[in-house]
CSV table of C-alpha atoms in Angstrom, one decimal:
chain,number,residue,atom,x,y,z
M,1,MET,CA,0.0,-0.1,0.2
M,2,ILE,CA,1.4,3.4,-0.8
M,3,SER,CA,1.9,5.9,1.9
M,4,ASP,CA,-0.4,9.0,2.0
M,5,ARG,CA,2.2,10.8,4.1
M,6,LYS,CA,3.3,14.1,3.0
M,7,ILE,CA,7.0,14.0,1.5
M,8,THR,CA,9.2,16.3,3.3
M,9,GLY,CA,12.5,17.6,1.7
M,10,THR,CA,14.5,15.1,4.1
M,11,ARG,CA,16.9,12.9,2.3
M,12,ARG,CA,16.5,9.2,3.0
M,13,PRO,CA,16.7,6.0,1.2
M,14,LEU,CA,13.9,5.4,-1.1
M,15,ASP,CA,12.0,2.2,-0.9
M,16,ASN,CA,9.6,1.3,-3.7
M,17,GLY,CA,6.6,3.2,-2.6
M,18,ASN,CA,8.6,6.3,-1.9
M,19,ARG,CA,10.4,6.1,-5.2
M,20,PHE,CA,6.9,5.9,-6.6
M,21,ILE,CA,5.8,9.1,-5.0
M,22,TRP,CA,8.8,11.1,-5.8
M,23,SER,CA,8.6,10.0,-9.5
M,24,ARG,CA,5.0,11.1,-9.2
M,25,GLN,CA,6.2,14.5,-7.9
M,26,ILE,CA,8.7,15.0,-10.5
M,27,LEU,CA,6.2,14.1,-13.2
M,28,ASN,CA,3.6,16.5,-11.7
M,29,TRP,CA,6.1,19.2,-11.6
M,30,LYS,CA,6.9,18.5,-15.2
M,31,ARG,CA,3.3,18.7,-16.2
M,32,ILE,CA,3.0,22.1,-14.4
M,33,ARG,CA,6.0,23.3,-16.3
M,34,SER,CA,4.6,22.2,-19.5
M,35,PHE,CA,1.2,23.5,-18.9
M,36,SER,CA,2.9,27.0,-18.0
M,37,PHE,CA,4.8,26.8,-21.3
M,38,VAL,CA,1.3,26.1,-23.0
M,39,VAL,CA,-0.2,29.0,-21.3
M,40,LEU,CA,2.4,31.3,-22.0
M,41,GLY,CA,2.4,30.1,-25.8
M,42,ILE,CA,-1.4,30.9,-25.9
M,43,PHE,CA,-0.8,34.2,-24.3
M,44,LEU,CA,1.7,35.1,-27.0
M,45,THR,CA,-0.3,33.6,-29.8
M,46,VAL,CA,-3.3,35.7,-28.4
M,47,GLN,CA,-1.3,38.7,-28.2
M,48,SER,CA,-0.1,38.4,-31.6
M,49,THR,CA,-3.3,37.9,-33.0
M,50,SER,CA,-4.6,40.7,-31.4
M,51,ALA,CA,-1.9,43.0,-32.6
M,52,SER,CA,-2.6,41.5,-36.1
M,53,GLY,CA,-6.5,42.3,-35.7
M,54,GLU,CA,-5.5,46.0,-34.6
M,55,ASP,CA,-3.6,46.3,-37.8
M,56,GLN,CA,-6.5,45.0,-40.3
M,57,GLU,CA,-9.1,47.5,-41.5
M,58,PHE,CA,-12.8,46.1,-41.7
M,59,ILE,CA,-15.1,47.2,-44.3
M,60,THR,CA,-18.5,46.2,-45.1
M,61,ILE,CA,-20.1,46.2,-48.5
M,62,GLY,CA,-23.8,47.0,-49.3
M,63,THR,CA,-25.0,44.7,-52.2
M,64,GLY,CA,-28.6,43.8,-53.0
M,65,GLY,CA,-31.0,40.8,-53.1
M,66,VAL,CA,-29.4,37.5,-53.3
M,67,THR,CA,-30.8,36.6,-56.7
M,68,GLY,CA,-29.4,39.8,-58.4
M,69,VAL,CA,-26.0,41.0,-59.7
M,70,TYR,CA,-24.9,43.1,-56.9
M,71,TYR,CA,-24.8,40.4,-54.1
M,72,PRO,CA,-22.5,37.7,-55.9
M,73,VAL,CA,-20.3,40.7,-57.3
M,74,GLY,CA,-20.1,42.0,-53.6
M,75,GLY,CA,-19.2,38.6,-52.3
M,76,ALA,CA,-16.5,38.1,-55.0
M,77,THR,CA,-15.0,41.5,-54.3
M,78,CYS,CA,-14.7,40.5,-50.6
M,79,GLN,CA,-13.4,37.1,-51.4
M,80,ILE,CA,-10.5,38.5,-53.7
M,81,VAL,CA,-9.8,41.2,-51.2
M,82,ASN,CA,-9.7,38.8,-48.2
M,83,GLN,CA,-7.4,36.4,-49.9
M,84,THR,CA,-4.7,38.9,-50.1
M,85,ARG,CA,-5.5,40.5,-46.7
M,86,ALA,CA,-2.1,39.6,-45.3
M,87,GLU,CA,-0.4,41.8,-47.8
M,88,HIS,CA,-2.5,44.9,-47.3
M,89,GLY,CA,-4.6,44.5,-44.1
M,90,VAL,CA,-8.0,45.0,-45.3
M,91,ARG,CA,-10.9,42.6,-44.6
M,92,CYS,CA,-14.4,42.9,-45.9
M,93,SER,CA,-17.8,41.5,-45.5
M,94,VAL,CA,-21.0,41.8,-47.6
M,95,GLU,CA,-24.5,42.8,-46.4
M,96,ALA,CA,-27.6,42.1,-48.5
M,97,SER,CA,-30.0,44.9,-49.0
M,98,SER,CA,-32.9,46.1,-50.9
M,99,GLY,CA,-30.5,47.7,-53.5
M,100,SER,CA,-29.2,51.2,-54.6
M,101,ILE,CA,-31.5,53.4,-52.3
M,102,SER,CA,-30.7,51.1,-49.2
M,103,ASN,CA,-27.1,51.3,-49.9
M,104,ILE,CA,-27.2,55.1,-50.2
M,105,LYS,CA,-28.8,55.4,-47.1
M,106,GLY,CA,-26.5,53.1,-45.3
M,107,ILE,CA,-23.3,54.8,-46.5
M,108,LYS,CA,-24.9,58.2,-45.4
M,109,ALA,CA,-25.5,56.9,-41.9
M,110,ARG,CA,-22.1,55.1,-42.0
M,111,ASP,CA,-23.7,51.7,-41.3
M,112,LEU,CA,-22.0,50.7,-44.7
M,113,ASP,CA,-18.5,51.8,-45.9
M,114,PHE,CA,-19.2,50.9,-49.6
M,115,GLY,CA,-22.1,50.0,-51.8
M,116,PHE,CA,-23.4,49.4,-55.1
M,117,VAL,CA,-25.5,52.2,-56.6
M,118,GLN,CA,-27.5,53.0,-59.8
M,119,SER,CA,-25.8,56.2,-61.2
M,120,ASP,CA,-29.3,58.0,-61.4
M,121,TRP,CA,-29.9,57.5,-57.7
M,122,LEU,CA,-26.3,58.4,-56.9
M,123,HIS,CA,-26.8,61.6,-58.8
M,124,HIS,CA,-30.1,62.5,-56.9
M,125,ALA,CA,-28.5,61.7,-53.6
M,126,PHE,CA,-25.5,63.7,-54.2
M,127,HIS,CA,-27.6,66.7,-55.4
M,128,GLY,CA,-30.7,66.4,-53.1
M,129,THR,CA,-33.2,65.9,-56.0
M,130,ALA,CA,-36.0,63.6,-56.9
M,131,LYS,CA,-36.6,60.9,-54.1
M,132,PHE,CA,-33.9,62.9,-52.0
M,133,ALA,CA,-35.2,66.4,-52.4
M,134,GLU,CA,-36.3,66.6,-48.8
M,135,ASN,CA,-33.0,65.7,-47.6
M,136,GLU,CA,-29.8,67.7,-47.5
M,137,PRO,CA,-27.5,67.0,-50.7
M,138,PHE,CA,-24.9,64.3,-49.6
M,139,GLY,CA,-22.0,65.8,-51.4
M,140,ASP,CA,-19.7,63.2,-49.7
M,141,PHE,CA,-20.4,60.4,-52.2
M,142,ARG,CA,-17.4,59.4,-54.3
M,143,SER,CA,-17.5,56.7,-57.1
M,144,VAL,CA,-14.8,53.8,-57.0
M,145,PHE,CA,-15.3,51.6,-60.2
M,146,ALA,CA,-18.1,50.8,-62.6
M,147,LEU,CA,-19.7,47.6,-63.6
M,148,HIS,CA,-22.2,47.1,-66.4
M,149,ASN,CA,-25.1,48.8,-67.8
M,150,GLU,CA,-28.4,48.0,-66.0
M,151,VAL,CA,-31.1,48.1,-68.6
M,152,ALA,CA,-34.7,49.3,-68.0
M,153,THR,CA,-36.4,45.8,-68.9
M,154,VAL,CA,-40.2,45.0,-69.2
M,155,VAL,CA,-41.2,41.4,-69.4
M,156,VAL,CA,-44.6,40.3,-70.5
M,157,ALA,CA,-46.2,37.0,-71.4
M,158,ALA,CA,-46.0,36.0,-75.0
M,159,ASP,CA,-49.7,35.3,-75.3
M,160,SER,CA,-50.7,38.9,-73.5
M,161,ASP,CA,-52.1,41.7,-75.3
M,162,TYR,CA,-49.4,44.3,-74.3
M,163,TYR,CA,-47.0,45.5,-77.1
M,164,LYS,CA,-45.7,48.8,-76.0
M,165,PHE,CA,-45.0,50.4,-72.8
M,166,ASP,CA,-48.1,52.5,-72.6
M,167,ASP,CA,-50.2,49.5,-72.9
M,168,LEU,CA,-49.3,48.7,-69.4
M,169,LYS,CA,-51.6,51.6,-67.9
M,170,GLY,CA,-53.8,49.9,-65.3
M,171,ALA,CA,-51.9,46.6,-65.6
M,172,ARG,CA,-50.7,44.3,-62.7
M,173,VAL,CA,-47.0,45.5,-62.8
M,174,ASN,CA,-44.2,44.4,-60.5
M,175,ILE,CA,-42.0,47.2,-60.0
M,176,GLY,CA,-39.5,46.0,-57.5
M,177,ALA,CA,-39.1,46.2,-53.5
M,178,SER,CA,-39.3,49.4,-51.9
M,179,GLY,CA,-36.0,51.0,-51.7
M,180,SER,CA,-34.8,49.4,-54.7
M,181,GLY,CA,-33.4,51.3,-57.7
M,182,SER,CA,-36.1,49.7,-60.0
M,183,ALA,CA,-38.9,51.0,-58.0
M,184,ALA,CA,-37.5,54.5,-58.0
M,185,THR,CA,-36.8,54.4,-61.6
M,186,TRP,CA,-40.2,53.3,-62.5
M,187,ARG,CA,-41.7,56.5,-60.8
M,188,THR,CA,-39.3,58.6,-62.7
M,189,VAL,CA,-40.4,56.9,-66.1
M,190,ILE,CA,-44.1,57.2,-65.6
M,191,ASP,CA,-43.8,60.8,-64.2
M,192,GLY,CA,-41.8,61.8,-67.4
M,193,LEU,CA,-45.0,59.9,-69.4
M,194,GLY,CA,-47.6,61.8,-67.6
M,195,TRP,CA,-49.2,58.8,-66.0
M,196,SER,CA,-51.9,59.3,-63.5
M,197,ASP,CA,-52.3,57.4,-60.3
M,198,THR,CA,-55.1,55.6,-61.8
M,199,ASP,CA,-52.9,54.2,-64.5
M,200,GLN,CA,-51.0,52.4,-61.8
M,201,LYS,CA,-53.1,51.2,-59.2
M,202,GLN,CA,-52.0,47.6,-59.5
M,203,LEU,CA,-48.3,48.1,-58.8
M,204,SER,CA,-46.6,45.2,-56.7
M,205,ALA,CA,-43.3,44.7,-55.0
M,206,LEU,CA,-42.6,40.9,-55.1
M,207,LYS,CA,-39.2,39.5,-54.4
M,208,ALA,CA,-37.1,39.0,-57.8
M,209,SER,CA,-37.0,35.2,-57.1
M,210,THR,CA,-40.8,34.8,-57.4
M,211,LEU,CA,-41.4,36.9,-60.7
M,212,ALA,CA,-40.8,34.1,-63.3
M,213,ASP,CA,-43.7,31.9,-61.5
M,214,ALA,CA,-45.8,35.0,-60.9
M,215,LEU,CA,-45.8,36.0,-64.5
M,216,CYS,CA,-46.2,32.8,-65.9
M,217,SER,CA,-49.0,31.8,-63.7
M,218,GLY,CA,-50.8,34.8,-64.4
M,219,ARG,CA,-50.7,36.7,-60.8
M,220,ILE,CA,-49.0,39.6,-62.5
M,221,ASP,CA,-49.1,41.0,-66.0
M,222,ALA,CA,-45.6,42.4,-66.2
M,223,TYR,CA,-42.6,42.8,-64.3
M,224,PHE,CA,-40.3,45.9,-64.8
M,225,ILE,CA,-36.6,45.8,-63.6
M,226,LEU,CA,-33.3,47.3,-64.1
M,227,ILE,CA,-30.9,44.5,-64.9
M,228,GLY,CA,-27.7,43.5,-66.8
M,229,HIS,CA,-28.1,41.1,-69.8
M,230,PRO,CA,-28.2,38.4,-70.1
M,231,ALA,CA,-30.0,37.9,-67.0
M,232,GLY,CA,-30.7,34.6,-65.2
M,233,LEU,CA,-34.3,35.9,-63.9
M,234,ILE,CA,-35.3,36.3,-67.8
M,235,GLU,CA,-33.9,32.8,-68.8
M,236,ASP,CA,-35.7,31.4,-65.5
M,237,THR,CA,-39.1,33.0,-66.8
M,238,ILE,CA,-38.4,31.7,-70.4
M,239,GLU,CA,-38.3,28.1,-69.1
M,240,GLN,CA,-41.5,28.4,-67.6
M,241,CYS,CA,-43.6,30.3,-70.4
M,242,GLY,CA,-43.1,32.2,-73.5
M,243,ILE,CA,-42.1,35.8,-73.0
M,244,ARG,CA,-42.0,39.2,-74.8
M,245,LEU,CA,-39.7,42.2,-74.1
M,246,LEU,CA,-41.3,45.5,-74.4
M,247,GLY,CA,-39.0,48.4,-75.6
M,248,PHE,CA,-39.4,52.2,-75.4
M,249,ASP,CA,-39.6,54.1,-78.6
M,250,GLU,CA,-36.9,56.7,-79.8
M,251,GLU,CA,-39.0,59.6,-78.6
M,252,GLU,CA,-39.6,58.3,-75.2
M,253,VAL,CA,-36.0,57.7,-74.8
M,254,THR,CA,-34.7,60.9,-76.2
M,255,ALA,CA,-37.1,63.0,-73.9
M,256,LEU,CA,-35.9,60.8,-70.8
M,257,LEU,CA,-32.1,61.7,-71.7
M,258,ASP,CA,-32.9,65.3,-72.2
M,259,GLU,CA,-34.3,65.7,-68.8
M,260,HIS,CA,-32.1,63.2,-67.1
M,261,PRO,CA,-28.6,63.0,-68.3
M,262,TYR,CA,-27.4,60.3,-66.0
M,263,TYR,CA,-29.5,57.7,-68.2
M,264,ARG,CA,-27.9,56.4,-71.3
M,265,PRO,CA,-29.5,54.8,-74.4
M,266,VAL,CA,-29.0,51.1,-74.2
M,267,THR,CA,-30.3,48.2,-76.6
M,268,ILE,CA,-30.7,44.5,-75.5
M,269,PRO,CA,-28.9,42.8,-78.4
M,270,VAL,CA,-30.1,40.0,-80.7
M,271,GLY,CA,-29.0,36.7,-79.5
M,272,ASN,CA,-30.3,37.4,-75.9
M,273,TYR,CA,-33.3,35.3,-75.0
M,274,GLY,CA,-33.7,34.3,-78.7
M,275,LEU,CA,-34.4,38.0,-79.8
M,276,SER,CA,-34.5,38.5,-83.7
M,277,VAL,CA,-34.5,42.1,-83.3
M,278,PRO,CA,-32.7,44.4,-80.7
M,279,VAL,CA,-35.0,45.9,-77.9
M,280,SER,CA,-34.4,49.7,-77.5
M,281,SER,CA,-34.3,50.9,-73.9
M,282,PHE,CA,-32.3,53.1,-71.6
M,283,GLY,CA,-30.1,52.2,-68.8
M,284,VAL,CA,-27.9,53.5,-65.9
M,285,VAL,CA,-24.5,52.3,-64.7
M,286,ALA,CA,-24.0,50.1,-61.7
M,287,THR,CA,-21.3,51.9,-59.8
M,288,PHE,CA,-19.5,51.0,-56.5
M,289,VAL,CA,-19.3,54.0,-54.3
M,290,THR,CA,-18.2,55.3,-51.0
M,291,SER,CA,-17.9,58.5,-48.9
M,292,GLU,CA,-14.9,61.0,-49.3
M,293,LYS,CA,-14.0,60.2,-45.7
M,294,MET,CA,-12.8,56.8,-46.8
M,295,SER,CA,-8.9,56.1,-46.7
M,296,GLU,CA,-7.3,56.5,-50.1
M,297,ASP,CA,-5.3,53.4,-49.3
M,298,ILE,CA,-8.4,51.3,-48.7
M,299,VAL,CA,-9.9,52.3,-51.9
M,300,SER,CA,-6.9,52.0,-54.0
M,301,THR,CA,-6.5,48.3,-52.4
M,302,LEU,CA,-9.9,47.5,-53.5
M,303,VAL,CA,-9.4,48.9,-56.9
M,304,SER,CA,-6.0,47.4,-57.6
M,305,THR,CA,-7.0,44.0,-56.1
M,306,LEU,CA,-10.1,43.7,-58.6
M,307,TYR,CA,-7.8,45.0,-61.6
M,308,ASP,CA,-5.2,42.3,-61.0
M,309,ASN,CA,-7.8,39.6,-60.5
M,310,PHE,CA,-10.1,41.0,-63.3
M,311,ASP,CA,-10.5,37.7,-65.3
M,312,TYR,CA,-11.7,36.0,-62.4
M,313,PHE,CA,-14.0,38.8,-61.3
M,314,ARG,CA,-15.5,39.0,-64.8
M,315,ASN,CA,-16.5,35.4,-65.0
M,316,LEU,CA,-18.6,35.7,-61.8
M,317,HIS,CA,-21.8,36.7,-63.7
M,318,PRO,CA,-22.9,36.9,-67.3
M,319,ALA,CA,-23.7,40.5,-67.1
M,320,LEU,CA,-20.0,41.2,-66.3
M,321,GLY,CA,-19.1,38.9,-69.2
M,322,GLU,CA,-18.5,41.5,-71.8
M,323,MET,CA,-16.7,44.1,-69.5
M,324,THR,CA,-12.8,45.0,-70.1
M,325,ARG,CA,-10.4,46.1,-67.2
M,326,ASN,CA,-10.6,49.5,-68.4
M,327,GLU,CA,-14.3,49.9,-68.1
M,328,LEU,CA,-13.9,49.7,-64.2
M,329,ALA,CA,-13.1,53.5,-64.9
M,330,ASN,CA,-16.3,54.1,-67.1
M,331,LEU,CA,-17.7,56.0,-64.2
M,332,GLY,CA,-19.8,58.8,-65.9
M,333,SER,CA,-20.3,62.1,-64.1
M,334,SER,CA,-22.8,61.3,-61.5
M,335,VAL,CA,-20.3,62.2,-58.8
M,336,PRO,CA,-16.5,62.9,-58.3
M,337,VAL,CA,-13.9,60.0,-58.4
M,338,HIS,CA,-12.5,59.0,-55.1
M,339,PRO,CA,-8.8,60.1,-55.0
M,340,GLY,CA,-7.6,56.6,-54.1
M,341,ALA,CA,-9.3,55.2,-57.4
M,342,MET,CA,-8.3,58.3,-59.5
M,343,ASN,CA,-4.7,57.9,-58.5
M,344,PHE,CA,-4.7,54.2,-59.4
M,345,TYR,CA,-6.5,54.9,-62.9
M,346,ARG,CA,-4.0,57.6,-63.6
M,347,GLU,CA,-1.0,55.5,-62.7
M,348,ARG,CA,-2.2,52.8,-65.0
M,349,GLN,CA,-3.0,55.5,-67.6
M,350,ILE,CA,-6.7,54.6,-67.8
M,351,LEU,CA,-7.8,57.9,-66.9
M,352,THR,CA,-6.1,61.0,-68.3
M,353,GLU,CA,-6.8,64.6,-67.5
M,354,ASP,CA,-9.2,64.9,-70.7
M,355,LYS,CA,-11.2,61.8,-69.3
M,356,VAL,CA,-11.7,62.6,-65.9
M,357,PRO,CA,-15.6,62.6,-64.8
M,358,SER,CA,-16.8,66.2,-63.9
M,359,GLU,CA,-19.1,66.9,-61.1
M,360,ASN,CA,-22.6,67.9,-62.4
């Protein structure tokens, strides 16, 4: 039986039991020393991690609905940036939103650092016009890079009696969620065309993911959306039923552009959705924006990282498939370009003095 007596420091011959007790004490001391080293290692690791975390800059990007273009593009932007964060110290995350209007509000409130915004609503927020007439102009907005054209697109069933945009007076039209750029643009279009409240009593705000079924099942007569082409939403609709795209005539587009220079004439080309003739419309530029307070280093990091990984970036969505690297700088003139982006574009000789977007 092993003795339970406390071992003192007195040296004496060891019998088998005492030898075991001493061995156990030595083993316990070694365990304590090992544990101390482990704790010290954990402490140093935590300290190192904390220091690394302090050196990182965290940014949030406002995107759009998960079925649209903004969400996957925002996610890819963060993925590309995060993969190289050890080099530049920037780490980002995305936040789903209702789209342009929500992202504008998020950046103004400093709940978001960056966001994707249609160029028309960027213009209005910057100048305090249209939907933002009751707000102070937010002159802090700065553009960073451009994406694709977003085209005003009207989809109806092939067997419907709607052949031109004006036929939709009184129809059940889905115009997009409140806070989306599509819904706000619809208001601008019908105001310009002089529609009355009676002409649009049956508007709806269904989610984009439900539109194909809603149109083909007859729950709505049409849906209006600003979207890049080719669009998965329209292809999904075609799989369920025959469709027709309604265009805008030249006079309507010309009048719209004269009054709203941030729009641009756009056509949906032959080949998309089996079109035999192009569909005339208008569109805006999907623009990645921030505020003037954002660090030039962070903005430059985002632009240069996307530029250097552009082939991967472009393949994320069919709407980006025809883009070139230099079109990232195709920012129009809705708001000034952020200095961090401008410096990069000038260094790469993408933008020269005669091509710098001016403030309207």
